[in-house]
Short mmCIF file of C-alpha atoms and ligand atoms in Angstrom, two decimals:
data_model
loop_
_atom_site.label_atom_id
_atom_site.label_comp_id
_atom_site.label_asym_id
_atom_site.label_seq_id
_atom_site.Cartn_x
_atom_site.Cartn_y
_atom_site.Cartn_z
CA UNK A 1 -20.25 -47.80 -139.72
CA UNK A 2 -22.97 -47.37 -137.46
CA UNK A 3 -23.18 -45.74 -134.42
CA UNK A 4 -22.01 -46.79 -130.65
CA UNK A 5 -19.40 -49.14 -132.54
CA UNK A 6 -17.04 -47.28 -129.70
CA UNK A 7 -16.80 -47.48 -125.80
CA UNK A 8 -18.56 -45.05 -124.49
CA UNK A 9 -16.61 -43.02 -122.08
CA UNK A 10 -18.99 -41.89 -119.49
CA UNK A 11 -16.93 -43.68 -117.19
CA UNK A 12 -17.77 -44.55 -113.44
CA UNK A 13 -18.87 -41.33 -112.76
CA UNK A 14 -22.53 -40.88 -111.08
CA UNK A 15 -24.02 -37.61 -111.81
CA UNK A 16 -26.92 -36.45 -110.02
CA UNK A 17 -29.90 -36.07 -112.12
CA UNK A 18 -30.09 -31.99 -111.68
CA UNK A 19 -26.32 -31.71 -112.54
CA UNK A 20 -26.81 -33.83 -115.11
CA UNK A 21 -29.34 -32.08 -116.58
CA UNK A 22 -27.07 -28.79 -116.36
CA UNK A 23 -24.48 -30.13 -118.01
CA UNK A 24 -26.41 -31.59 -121.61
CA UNK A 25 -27.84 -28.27 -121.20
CA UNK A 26 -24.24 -26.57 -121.45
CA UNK A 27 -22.93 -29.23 -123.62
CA UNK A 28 -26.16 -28.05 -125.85
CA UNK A 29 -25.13 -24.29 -125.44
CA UNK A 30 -21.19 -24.44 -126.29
CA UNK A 31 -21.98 -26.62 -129.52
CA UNK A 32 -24.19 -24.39 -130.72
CA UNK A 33 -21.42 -21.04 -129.73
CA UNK A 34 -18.71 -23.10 -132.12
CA UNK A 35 -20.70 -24.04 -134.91
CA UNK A 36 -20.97 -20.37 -135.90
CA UNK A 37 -19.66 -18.93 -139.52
CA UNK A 38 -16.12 -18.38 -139.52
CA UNK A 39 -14.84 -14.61 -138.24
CA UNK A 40 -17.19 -11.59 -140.23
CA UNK A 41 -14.76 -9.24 -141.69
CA UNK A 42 -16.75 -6.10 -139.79
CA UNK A 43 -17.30 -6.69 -135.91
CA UNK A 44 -20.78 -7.89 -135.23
CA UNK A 45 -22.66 -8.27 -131.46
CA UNK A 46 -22.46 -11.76 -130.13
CA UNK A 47 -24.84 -14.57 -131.16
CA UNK A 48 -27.36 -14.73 -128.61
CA UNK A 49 -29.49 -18.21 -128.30
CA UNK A 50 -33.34 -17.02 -128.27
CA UNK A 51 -34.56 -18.03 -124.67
CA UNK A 52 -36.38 -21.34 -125.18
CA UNK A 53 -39.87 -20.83 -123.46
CA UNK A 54 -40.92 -24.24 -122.15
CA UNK A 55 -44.53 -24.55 -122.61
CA UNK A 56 -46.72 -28.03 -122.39
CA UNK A 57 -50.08 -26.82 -123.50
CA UNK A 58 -49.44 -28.54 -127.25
CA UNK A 59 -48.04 -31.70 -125.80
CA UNK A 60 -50.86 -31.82 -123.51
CA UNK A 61 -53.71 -31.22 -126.37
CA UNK A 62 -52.31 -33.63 -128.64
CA UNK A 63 -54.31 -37.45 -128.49
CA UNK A 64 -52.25 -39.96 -125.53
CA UNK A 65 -49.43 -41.52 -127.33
CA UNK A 66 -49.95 -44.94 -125.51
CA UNK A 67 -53.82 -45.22 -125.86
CA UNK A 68 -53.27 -44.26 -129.81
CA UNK A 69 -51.07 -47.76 -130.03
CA UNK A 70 -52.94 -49.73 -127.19
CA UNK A 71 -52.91 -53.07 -127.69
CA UNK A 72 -50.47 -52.76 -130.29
CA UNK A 73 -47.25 -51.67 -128.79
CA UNK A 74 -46.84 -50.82 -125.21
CA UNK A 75 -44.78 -47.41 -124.86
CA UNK A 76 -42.87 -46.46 -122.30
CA UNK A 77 -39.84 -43.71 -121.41
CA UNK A 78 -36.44 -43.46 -119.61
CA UNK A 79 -36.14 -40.13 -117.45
CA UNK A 80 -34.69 -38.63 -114.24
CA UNK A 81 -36.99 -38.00 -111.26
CA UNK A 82 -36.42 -34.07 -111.69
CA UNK A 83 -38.50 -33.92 -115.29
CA UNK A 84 -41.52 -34.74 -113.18
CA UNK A 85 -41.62 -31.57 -111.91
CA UNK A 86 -42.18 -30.13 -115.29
CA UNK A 87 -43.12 -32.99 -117.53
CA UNK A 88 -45.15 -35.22 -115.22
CA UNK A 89 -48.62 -34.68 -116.93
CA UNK A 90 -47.15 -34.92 -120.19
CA UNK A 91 -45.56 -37.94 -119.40
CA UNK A 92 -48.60 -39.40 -117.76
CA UNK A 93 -50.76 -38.48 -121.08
CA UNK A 94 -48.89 -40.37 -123.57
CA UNK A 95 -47.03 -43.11 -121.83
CA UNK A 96 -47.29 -46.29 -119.53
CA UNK A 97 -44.05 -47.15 -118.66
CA UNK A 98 -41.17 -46.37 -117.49
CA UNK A 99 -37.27 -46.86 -117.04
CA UNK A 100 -35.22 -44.73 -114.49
CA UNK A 101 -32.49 -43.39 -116.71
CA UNK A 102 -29.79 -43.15 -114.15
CA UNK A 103 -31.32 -43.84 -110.45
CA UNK A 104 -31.26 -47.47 -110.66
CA UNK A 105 -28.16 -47.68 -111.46
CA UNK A 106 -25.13 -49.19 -109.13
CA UNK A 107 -23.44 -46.04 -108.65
CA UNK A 108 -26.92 -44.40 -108.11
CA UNK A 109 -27.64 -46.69 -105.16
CA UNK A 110 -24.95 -47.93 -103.69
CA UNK A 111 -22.83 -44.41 -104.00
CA UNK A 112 -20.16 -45.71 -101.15
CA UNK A 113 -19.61 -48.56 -99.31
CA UNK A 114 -21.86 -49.72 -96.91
CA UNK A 115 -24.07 -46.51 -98.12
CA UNK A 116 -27.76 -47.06 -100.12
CA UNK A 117 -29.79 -44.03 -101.71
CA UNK A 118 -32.63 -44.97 -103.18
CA UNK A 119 -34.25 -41.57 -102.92
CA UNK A 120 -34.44 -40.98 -106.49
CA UNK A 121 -35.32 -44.46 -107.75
CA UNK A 122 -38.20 -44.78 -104.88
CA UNK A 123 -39.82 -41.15 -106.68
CA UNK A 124 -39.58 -42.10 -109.58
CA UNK A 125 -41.43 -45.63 -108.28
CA UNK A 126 -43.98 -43.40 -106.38
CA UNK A 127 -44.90 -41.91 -109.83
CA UNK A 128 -45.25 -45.10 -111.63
CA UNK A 129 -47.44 -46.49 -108.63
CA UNK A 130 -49.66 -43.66 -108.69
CA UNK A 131 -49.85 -43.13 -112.07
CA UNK A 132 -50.47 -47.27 -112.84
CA UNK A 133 -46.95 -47.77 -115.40
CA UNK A 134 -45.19 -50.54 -114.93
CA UNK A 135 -41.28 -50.25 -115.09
CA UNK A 136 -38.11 -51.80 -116.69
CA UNK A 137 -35.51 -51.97 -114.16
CA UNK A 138 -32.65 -50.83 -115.31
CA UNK A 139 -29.72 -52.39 -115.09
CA UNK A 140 -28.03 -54.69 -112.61
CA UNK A 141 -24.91 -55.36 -113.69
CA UNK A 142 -22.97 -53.08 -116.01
CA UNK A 143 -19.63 -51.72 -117.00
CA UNK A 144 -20.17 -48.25 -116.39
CA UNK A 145 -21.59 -46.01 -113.25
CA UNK A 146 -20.44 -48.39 -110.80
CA UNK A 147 -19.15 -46.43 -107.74
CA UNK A 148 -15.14 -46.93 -107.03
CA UNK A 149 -15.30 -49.04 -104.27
CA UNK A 150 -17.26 -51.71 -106.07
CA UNK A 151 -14.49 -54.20 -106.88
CA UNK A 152 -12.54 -53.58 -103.70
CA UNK A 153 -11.75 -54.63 -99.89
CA UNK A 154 -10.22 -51.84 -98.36
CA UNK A 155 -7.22 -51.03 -101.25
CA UNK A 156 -6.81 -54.91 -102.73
CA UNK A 157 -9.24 -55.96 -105.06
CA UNK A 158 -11.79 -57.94 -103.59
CA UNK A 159 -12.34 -61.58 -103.70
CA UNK A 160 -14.27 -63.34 -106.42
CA UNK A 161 -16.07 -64.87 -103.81
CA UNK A 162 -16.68 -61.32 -101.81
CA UNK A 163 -17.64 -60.14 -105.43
CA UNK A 164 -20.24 -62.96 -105.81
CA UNK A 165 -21.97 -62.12 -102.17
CA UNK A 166 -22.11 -58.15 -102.98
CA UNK A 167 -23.86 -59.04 -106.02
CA UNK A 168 -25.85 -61.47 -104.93
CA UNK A 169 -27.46 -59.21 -101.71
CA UNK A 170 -27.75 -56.02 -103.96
CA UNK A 171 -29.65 -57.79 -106.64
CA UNK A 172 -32.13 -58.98 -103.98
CA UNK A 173 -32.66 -56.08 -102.74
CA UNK A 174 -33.80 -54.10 -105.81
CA UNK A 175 -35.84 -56.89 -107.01
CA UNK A 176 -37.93 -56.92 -103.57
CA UNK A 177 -37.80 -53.08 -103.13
CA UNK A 178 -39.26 -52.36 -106.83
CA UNK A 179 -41.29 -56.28 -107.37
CA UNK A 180 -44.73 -54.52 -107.29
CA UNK A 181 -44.21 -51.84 -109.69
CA UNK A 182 -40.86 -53.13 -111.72
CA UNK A 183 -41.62 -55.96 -114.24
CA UNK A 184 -38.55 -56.84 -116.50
CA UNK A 185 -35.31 -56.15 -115.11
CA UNK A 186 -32.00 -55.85 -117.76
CA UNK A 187 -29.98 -58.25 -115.96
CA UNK A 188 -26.82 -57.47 -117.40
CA UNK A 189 -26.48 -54.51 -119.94
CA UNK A 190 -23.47 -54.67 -122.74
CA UNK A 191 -21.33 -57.70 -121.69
CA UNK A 192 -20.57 -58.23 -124.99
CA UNK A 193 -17.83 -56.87 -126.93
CA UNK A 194 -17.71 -54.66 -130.15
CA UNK A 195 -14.36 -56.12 -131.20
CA UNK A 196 -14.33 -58.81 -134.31
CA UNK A 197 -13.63 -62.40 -132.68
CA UNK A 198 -14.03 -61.26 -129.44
CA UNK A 199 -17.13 -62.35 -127.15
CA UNK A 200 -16.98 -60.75 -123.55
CA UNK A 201 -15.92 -57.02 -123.33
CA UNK A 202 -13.08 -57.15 -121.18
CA UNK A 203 -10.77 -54.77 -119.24
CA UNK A 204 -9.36 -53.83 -123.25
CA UNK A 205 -13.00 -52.42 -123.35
CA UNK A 206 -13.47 -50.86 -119.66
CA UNK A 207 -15.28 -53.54 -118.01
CA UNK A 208 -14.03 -54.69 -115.21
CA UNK A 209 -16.28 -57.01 -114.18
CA UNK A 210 -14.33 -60.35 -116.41
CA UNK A 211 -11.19 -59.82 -114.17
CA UNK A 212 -12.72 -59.51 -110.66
CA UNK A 213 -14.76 -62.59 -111.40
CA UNK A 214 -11.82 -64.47 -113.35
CA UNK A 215 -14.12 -64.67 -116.58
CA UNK A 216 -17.66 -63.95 -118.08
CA UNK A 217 -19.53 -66.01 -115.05
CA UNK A 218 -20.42 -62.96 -113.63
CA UNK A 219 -23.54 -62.73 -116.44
CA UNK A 220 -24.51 -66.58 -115.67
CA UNK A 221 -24.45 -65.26 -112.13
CA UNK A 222 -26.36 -62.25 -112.40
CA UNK A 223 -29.18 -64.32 -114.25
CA UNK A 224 -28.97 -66.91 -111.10
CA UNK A 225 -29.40 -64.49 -108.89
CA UNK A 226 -32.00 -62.46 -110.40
CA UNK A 227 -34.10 -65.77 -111.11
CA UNK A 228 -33.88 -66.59 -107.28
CA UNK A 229 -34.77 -63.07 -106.08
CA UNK A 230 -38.06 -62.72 -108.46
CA UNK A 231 -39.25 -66.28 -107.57
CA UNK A 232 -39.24 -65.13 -104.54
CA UNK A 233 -40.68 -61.29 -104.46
CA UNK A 234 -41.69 -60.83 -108.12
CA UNK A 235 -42.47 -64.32 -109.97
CA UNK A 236 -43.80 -62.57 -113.08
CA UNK A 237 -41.27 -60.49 -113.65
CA UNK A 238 -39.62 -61.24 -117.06
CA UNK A 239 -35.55 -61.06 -117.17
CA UNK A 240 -33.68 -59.41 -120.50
CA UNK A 241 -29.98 -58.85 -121.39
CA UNK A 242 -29.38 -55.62 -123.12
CA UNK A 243 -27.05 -54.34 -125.24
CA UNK A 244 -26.61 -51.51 -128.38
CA UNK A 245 -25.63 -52.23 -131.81
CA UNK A 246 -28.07 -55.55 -131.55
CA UNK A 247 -28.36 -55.14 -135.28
CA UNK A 248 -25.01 -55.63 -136.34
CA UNK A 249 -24.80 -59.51 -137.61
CA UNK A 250 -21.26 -59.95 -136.16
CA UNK A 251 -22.73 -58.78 -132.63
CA UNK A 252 -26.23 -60.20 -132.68
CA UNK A 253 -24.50 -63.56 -133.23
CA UNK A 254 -22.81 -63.31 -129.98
CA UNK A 255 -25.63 -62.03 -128.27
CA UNK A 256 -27.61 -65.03 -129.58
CA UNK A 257 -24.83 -67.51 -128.23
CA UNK A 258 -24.66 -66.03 -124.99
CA UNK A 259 -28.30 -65.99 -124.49
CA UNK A 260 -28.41 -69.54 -125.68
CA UNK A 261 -25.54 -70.59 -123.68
CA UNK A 262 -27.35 -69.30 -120.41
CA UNK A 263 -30.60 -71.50 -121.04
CA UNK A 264 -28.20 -74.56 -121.75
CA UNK A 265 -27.02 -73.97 -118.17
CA UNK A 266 -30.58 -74.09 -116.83
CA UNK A 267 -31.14 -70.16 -116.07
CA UNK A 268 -33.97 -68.63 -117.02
CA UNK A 269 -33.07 -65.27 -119.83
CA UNK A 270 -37.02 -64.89 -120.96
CA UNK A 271 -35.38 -61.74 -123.76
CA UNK A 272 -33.03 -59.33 -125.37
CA UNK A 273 -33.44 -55.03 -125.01
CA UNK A 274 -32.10 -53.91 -127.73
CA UNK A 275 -31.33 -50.46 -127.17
CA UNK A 276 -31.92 -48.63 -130.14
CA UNK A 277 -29.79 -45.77 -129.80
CA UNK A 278 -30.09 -45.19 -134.27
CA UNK A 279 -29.32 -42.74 -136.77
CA UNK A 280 -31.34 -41.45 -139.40
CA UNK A 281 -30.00 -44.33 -141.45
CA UNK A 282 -28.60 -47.29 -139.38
CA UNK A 283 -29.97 -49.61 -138.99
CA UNK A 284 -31.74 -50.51 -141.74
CA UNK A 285 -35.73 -51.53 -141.91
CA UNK A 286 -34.89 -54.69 -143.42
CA UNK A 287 -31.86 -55.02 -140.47
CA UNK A 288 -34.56 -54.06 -137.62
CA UNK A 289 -36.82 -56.65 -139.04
CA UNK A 290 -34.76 -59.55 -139.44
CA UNK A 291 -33.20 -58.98 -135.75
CA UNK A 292 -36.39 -59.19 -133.96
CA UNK A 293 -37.30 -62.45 -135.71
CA UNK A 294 -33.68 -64.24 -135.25
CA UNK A 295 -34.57 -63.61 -131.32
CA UNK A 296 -38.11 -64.34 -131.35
CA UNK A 297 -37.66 -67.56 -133.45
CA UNK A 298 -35.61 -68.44 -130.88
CA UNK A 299 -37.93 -68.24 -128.00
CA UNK A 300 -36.77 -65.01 -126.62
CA UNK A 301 -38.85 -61.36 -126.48
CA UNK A 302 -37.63 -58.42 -127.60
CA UNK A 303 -37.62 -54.99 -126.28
CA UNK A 304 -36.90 -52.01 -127.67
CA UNK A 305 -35.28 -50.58 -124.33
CA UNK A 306 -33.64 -47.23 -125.45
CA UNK A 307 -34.59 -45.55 -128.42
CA UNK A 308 -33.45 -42.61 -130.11
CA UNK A 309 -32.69 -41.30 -133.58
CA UNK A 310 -29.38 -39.27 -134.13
CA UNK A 311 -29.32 -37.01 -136.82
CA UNK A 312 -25.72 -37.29 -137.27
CA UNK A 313 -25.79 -40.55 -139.38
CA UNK A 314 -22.49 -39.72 -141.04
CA UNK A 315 -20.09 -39.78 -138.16
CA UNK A 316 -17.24 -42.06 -138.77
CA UNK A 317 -16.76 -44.16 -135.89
CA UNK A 318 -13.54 -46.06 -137.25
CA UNK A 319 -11.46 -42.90 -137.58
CA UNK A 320 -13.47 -40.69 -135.07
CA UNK A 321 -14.59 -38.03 -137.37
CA UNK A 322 -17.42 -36.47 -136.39
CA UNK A 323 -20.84 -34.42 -138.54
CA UNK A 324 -20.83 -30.94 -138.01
CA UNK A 325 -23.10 -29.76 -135.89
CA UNK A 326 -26.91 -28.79 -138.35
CA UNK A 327 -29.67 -26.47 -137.13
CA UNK A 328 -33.06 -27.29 -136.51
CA UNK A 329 -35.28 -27.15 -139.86
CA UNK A 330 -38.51 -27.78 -140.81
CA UNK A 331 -36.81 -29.97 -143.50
CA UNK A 332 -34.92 -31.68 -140.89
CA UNK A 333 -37.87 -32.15 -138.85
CA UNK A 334 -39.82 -34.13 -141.69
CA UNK A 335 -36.66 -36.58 -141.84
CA UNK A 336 -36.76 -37.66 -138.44
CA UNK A 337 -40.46 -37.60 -138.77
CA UNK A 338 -40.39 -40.01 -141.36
CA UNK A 339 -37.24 -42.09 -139.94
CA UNK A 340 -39.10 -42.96 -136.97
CA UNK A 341 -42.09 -43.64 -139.38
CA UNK A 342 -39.91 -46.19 -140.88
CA UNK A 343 -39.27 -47.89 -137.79
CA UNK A 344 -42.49 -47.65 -135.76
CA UNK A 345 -43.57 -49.51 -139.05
CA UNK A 346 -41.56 -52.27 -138.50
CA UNK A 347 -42.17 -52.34 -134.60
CA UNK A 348 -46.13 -52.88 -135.69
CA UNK A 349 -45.52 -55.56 -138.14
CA UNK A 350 -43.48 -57.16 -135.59
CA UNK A 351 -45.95 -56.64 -132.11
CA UNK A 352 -46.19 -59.91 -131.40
CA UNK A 353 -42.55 -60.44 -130.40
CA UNK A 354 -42.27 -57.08 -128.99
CA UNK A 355 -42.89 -56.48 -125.42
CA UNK A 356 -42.39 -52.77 -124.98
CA UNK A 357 -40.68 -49.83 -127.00
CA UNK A 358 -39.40 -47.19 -124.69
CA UNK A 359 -38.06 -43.72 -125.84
CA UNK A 360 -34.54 -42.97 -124.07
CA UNK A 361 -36.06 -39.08 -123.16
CA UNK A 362 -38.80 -36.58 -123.48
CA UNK A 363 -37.42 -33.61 -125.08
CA UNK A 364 -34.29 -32.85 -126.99
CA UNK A 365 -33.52 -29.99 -124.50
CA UNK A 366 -32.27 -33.31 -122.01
CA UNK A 367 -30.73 -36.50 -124.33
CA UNK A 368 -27.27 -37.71 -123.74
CA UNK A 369 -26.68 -37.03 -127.69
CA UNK A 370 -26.20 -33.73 -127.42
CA UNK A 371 -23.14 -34.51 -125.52
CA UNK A 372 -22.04 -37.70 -126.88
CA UNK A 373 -19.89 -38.26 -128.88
CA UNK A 374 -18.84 -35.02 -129.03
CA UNK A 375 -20.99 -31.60 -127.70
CA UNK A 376 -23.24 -30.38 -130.27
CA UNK A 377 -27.16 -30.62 -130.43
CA UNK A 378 -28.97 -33.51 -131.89
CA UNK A 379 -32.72 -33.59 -132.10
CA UNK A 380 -33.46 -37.07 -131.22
CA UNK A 381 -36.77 -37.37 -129.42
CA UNK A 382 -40.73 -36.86 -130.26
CA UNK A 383 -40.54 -33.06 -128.42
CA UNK A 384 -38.55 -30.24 -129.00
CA UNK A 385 -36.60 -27.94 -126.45
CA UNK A 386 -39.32 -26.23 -126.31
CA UNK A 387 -41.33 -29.42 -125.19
CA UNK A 388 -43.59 -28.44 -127.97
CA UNK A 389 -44.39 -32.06 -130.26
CA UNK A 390 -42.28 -32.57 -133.53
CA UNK A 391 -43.30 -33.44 -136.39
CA UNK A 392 -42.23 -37.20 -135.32
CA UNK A 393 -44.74 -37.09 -132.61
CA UNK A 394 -47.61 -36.53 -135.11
CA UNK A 395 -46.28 -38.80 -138.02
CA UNK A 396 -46.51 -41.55 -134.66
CA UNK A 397 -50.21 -40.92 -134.31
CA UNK A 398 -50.91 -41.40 -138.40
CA UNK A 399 -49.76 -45.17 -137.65
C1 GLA B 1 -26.49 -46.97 -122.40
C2 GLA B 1 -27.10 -47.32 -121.06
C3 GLA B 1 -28.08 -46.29 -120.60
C4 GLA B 1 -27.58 -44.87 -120.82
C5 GLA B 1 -27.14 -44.70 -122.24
C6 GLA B 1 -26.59 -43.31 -122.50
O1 GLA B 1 -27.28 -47.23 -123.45
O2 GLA B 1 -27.72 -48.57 -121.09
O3 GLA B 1 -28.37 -46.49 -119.26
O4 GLA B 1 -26.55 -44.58 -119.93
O5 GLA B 1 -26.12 -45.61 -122.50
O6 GLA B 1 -27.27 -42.33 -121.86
#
């Protein structure tokens, strides 16, 4: 079974971006404390973790990323404002885009009622202005990192009707606060379930968007609204539904009716993110492939909005039984190397239906997999903890 076949638990919770960042870091540490050999028989000192010295020079030297694959594939990457402290030159070298990984989110912005922050979305908006990028907004409406207060009036649930105007008023406002520098918004991110026979993800599945709006029309609202606010402030901007596990044929087939479903009620979806959060093995090439042309025969662009490569490909979702944490190895390096090979081959043969592939992080020192499913660290991205490139980074620029 592939991976992400299970609700996420992150729950509603809204980190901020440096806590966040401290806590993958410790998630990183502890894994790597409890993944060492069982008790030695004669007392030896405690494992101490070599200090990781963060140095750019080699990411810095290497050839830009994005002007390698210019007018082939247009690359872009998610982050949180704080890695521009350390990482903004590298990220300017070798990408043109970008997605805010966290500060666009409800809970980001709209932390209590009646409250707005937009500090952290507006720098990471002041980089992409200065630095020419475009970004992916990211996301209106979704399940999880929605502050508490969302779906309530005081301590009843609010009104379908209250729900409707709250969404309506905050998806205006991003869309005119971000329309110069934000050019595909995901409308609605994972609305659709993972279980067999069902459509919408439901309460059964954490969302509780289906009961305070008395059904799915919530997503055919969200695409309303979002068409209204960029034909106003941003008529170029292009509007996507995202969602993980696009690959799966059970799921993509639901994806596919909902998007068609929307167009038959006259809103405008112009594509699907799929968020490519893989494993070494899943999905397959031939899966990858034939996903991107069921959408693009249809009419709709594809995006690759999240992408990562897990190096835990045998965790069993069904009975929850996770890898065992591995060490970082050259050999290991050449596999991921030549996984994302594999699939930056089929993103080329398939650039004409593509409209962006964006990396979900810089360096493995800050990805969400080395806390999810379980704590232990995973070596998902083009740079190392280090920041140094990996050996993905340069099988990227033999393409
Ligand atoms: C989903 C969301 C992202 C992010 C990742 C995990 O894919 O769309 O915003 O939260 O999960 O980090």
């Amino acid at each position: 079974m592939s991976a992400r076949r299970v609700q996420r638990s992150l729950g509603p919770i809204v980190l901020s971006s440096a806590i966040a960042g401290l806590l993958l870091a410790c998630a990183a540490r502890s894994t790597q404390s409890s993944v060492r050999p069982s008790a030695p028989s004669a007392p030896r000192p405690p494992v101490v973790a070599p200090a990781v010295v963060l140095d750019e020079t080699e990411a810095l030297a290497r050839p830009s990323l994005a002007e390698h694959f210019q007018g082939r594939l247009e690359l872009g990457l998610a982050l949180e404002p704080y890695a521009l402290k350390q990482q903004g030159a590298v990220i300017a070298h070798h990408f043109r885009r970008m997605t805010a990984e966290n500060a666009m989110k409800l809970g980001s912005l709209q932390p209590r009622a009646g409250v707005t922050n937009y500090e952290q979305a507006d720098r990471l908006a002041a980089f992409a202005r200065e630095h020419h990028f475009k970004m992916t907004g990211h996301a209106l409406v979704w399940h999880q990192m929605q502050p508490g207060w969302w779906f309530k009036d005081g301590k009843q649930p609010a009104t379908k009707e209250q729900m409707s105007e709250r969404l309506r008023s905050h998806i205006f406002a991003v869309v005119e606060r971000y329309a110069d520098v934000v050019d595909n918004w995901d409308v609605v991110n994972e609305a659709i379930s993972d279980l067999q026979g069902q459509i919408y993800r439901d309460e059964a599945e954490k969302s509780l968007w289906m009961k305070a709006f008395g059904g799915p029309d919530y997503i055919a609202q969200a695409f309303r609204f979002a068409a209204e606010a960029t034909a106003k402030f941003a008529p170029t901007t292009k509007l996507y539904y995202n969602d993980y596990n696009v690959e799966q044929p059970e799921k993509r087939v639901k994806i596919l009716g909902l998007l068609q479903d929307l167009r038959k009620q006259g809103l405008r979806v112009d594509g699907v993110g799929t968020q490519a959060h893989f494993s070494l093995t899943s999905p397959t090439p031939k899966e990858l492939a034939e996903t991107i042309e069921l959408f693009g025969a249809q009419g709709f662009l594809v995006k690759i909005s999240e992408l990562d490569v897990s190096v835990y490909s045998r965790d069993d979702w069904g009975s929850k039984t996770w890898q065992a944490a591995v060490p970082f190895s050259p050999a290991l390096d050449r596999q991921i190397a030549e996984r994302y090979s594999e699939l930056f081959q089929v993103f080329l043969a398939h650039h004409a239906q593509l409209s962006s592939v964006t990396f979900w992080g810089l360096s493995d020192d800050h990805t969400w997999l080395n806390g999810f499913p379980v704590s232990r660290p995973n070596y998902p991205l083009l740079f190392d903890r280090s920041h140094r490139p990996k050996a993905a980074f340069d099988a990227l620029l033999e393409l």
